[in-house]
XYZ file of C-alpha atoms in Angstrom:
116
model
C 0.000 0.000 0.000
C 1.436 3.532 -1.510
C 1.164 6.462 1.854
C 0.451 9.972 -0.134
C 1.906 13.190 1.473
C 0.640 15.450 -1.026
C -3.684 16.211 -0.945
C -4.199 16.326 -4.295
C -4.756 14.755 -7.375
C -2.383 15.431 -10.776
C -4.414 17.491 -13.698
C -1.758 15.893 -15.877
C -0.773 12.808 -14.793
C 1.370 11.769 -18.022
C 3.724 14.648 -18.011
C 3.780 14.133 -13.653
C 4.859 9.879 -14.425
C 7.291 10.839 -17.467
C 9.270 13.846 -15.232
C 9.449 11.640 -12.039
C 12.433 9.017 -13.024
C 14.083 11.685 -13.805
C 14.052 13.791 -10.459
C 17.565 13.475 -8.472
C 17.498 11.906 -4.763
C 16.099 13.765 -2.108
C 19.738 14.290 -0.244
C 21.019 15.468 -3.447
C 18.765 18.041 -3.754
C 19.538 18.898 0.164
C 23.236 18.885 -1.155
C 22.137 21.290 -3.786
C 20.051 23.606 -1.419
C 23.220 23.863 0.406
C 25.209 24.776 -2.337
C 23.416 27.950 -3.225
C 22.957 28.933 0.556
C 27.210 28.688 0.708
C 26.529 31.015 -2.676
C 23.818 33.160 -1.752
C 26.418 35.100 0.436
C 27.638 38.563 -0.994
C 31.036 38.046 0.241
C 32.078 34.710 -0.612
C 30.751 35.518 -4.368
C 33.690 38.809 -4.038
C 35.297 36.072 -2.785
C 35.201 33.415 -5.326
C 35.174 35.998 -7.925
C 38.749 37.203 -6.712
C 39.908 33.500 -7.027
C 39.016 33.074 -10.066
C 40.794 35.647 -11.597
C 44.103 34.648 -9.306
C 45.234 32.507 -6.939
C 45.371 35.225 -3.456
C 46.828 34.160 0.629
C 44.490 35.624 2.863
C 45.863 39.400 3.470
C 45.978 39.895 -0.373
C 42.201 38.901 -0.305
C 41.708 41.339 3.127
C 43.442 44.025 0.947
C 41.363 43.652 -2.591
C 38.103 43.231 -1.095
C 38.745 45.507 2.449
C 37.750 43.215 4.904
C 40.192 41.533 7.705
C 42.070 38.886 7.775
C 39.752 37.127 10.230
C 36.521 37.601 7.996
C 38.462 36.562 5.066
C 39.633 33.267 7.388
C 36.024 32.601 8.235
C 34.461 32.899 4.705
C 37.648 30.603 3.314
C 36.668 28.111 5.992
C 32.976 28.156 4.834
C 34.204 27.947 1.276
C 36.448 25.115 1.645
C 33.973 23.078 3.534
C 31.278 23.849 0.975
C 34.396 22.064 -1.391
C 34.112 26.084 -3.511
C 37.937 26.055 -2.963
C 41.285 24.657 -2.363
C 44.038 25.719 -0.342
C 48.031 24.885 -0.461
C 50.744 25.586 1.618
C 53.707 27.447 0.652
C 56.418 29.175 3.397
C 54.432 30.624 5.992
C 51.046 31.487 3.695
C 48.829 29.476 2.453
C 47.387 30.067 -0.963
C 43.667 29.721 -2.186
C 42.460 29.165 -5.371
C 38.750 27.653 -6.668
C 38.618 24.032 -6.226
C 37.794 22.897 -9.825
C 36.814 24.782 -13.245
C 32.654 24.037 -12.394
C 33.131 26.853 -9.455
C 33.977 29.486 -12.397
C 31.408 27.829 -14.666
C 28.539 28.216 -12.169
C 29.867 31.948 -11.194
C 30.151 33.076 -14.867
C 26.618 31.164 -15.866
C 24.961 33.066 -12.981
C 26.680 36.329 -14.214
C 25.780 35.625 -17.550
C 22.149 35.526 -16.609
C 21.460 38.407 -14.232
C 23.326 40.452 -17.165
C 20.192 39.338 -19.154
């Protein structure tokens, strides 16, 4: 026996059994909801658009975008979790740069459509 959430019949009930294979797993559209919350943040967008013009250590970031060192820190963090970026090691910085080449295709996409 099928339990129904939803309260309502489908008007179309074709188009609603030919979309439904193709609808992605429940946790990966959580996944995806997180995704744009880590992007729906003014300053890790400034951020990620800095990285993707150049590979920056935390005070050049602070400088270009006029924040401290801390808030830079903390968005990185959020950032790196979210898998947005990469950092490595070298001497006593450490440098950041955008974790793979679908970070700058999502950020110029998104650009490309607000310009619209």
């Amino acid at each position: 026996m099928e339990i129904k959430k939803t309260d309502c019949e489908a008007i179309n009930p074709e188009i609603v059994e030919k979309v439904m294979p193709d609808m992605p797993d429940l946790r990966v559209l959580y996944d995806l909801s997180d995704f744009f919350k880590v992007m729906g943040d003014s300053t890790r967008i400034r951020l990620l658009w800095a990285l993707e013009e150049a590979e920056m250590c935390v005070n050049d970031l602070a400088v270009l975008l006029d924040m401290t060192k801390s808030a830079v820190s903390h968005q990185l963090k959020i950032l790196r979790t979210a898998k947005l970026v990469k950092a490595e090691k070298r001497g006593k910085n450490v440098y950041y740069s955008l974790a793979d080449d679908h970070v700058k295709v999502v950020l110029e996409m998104a650009l490309d459509h607000i310009r619209e």
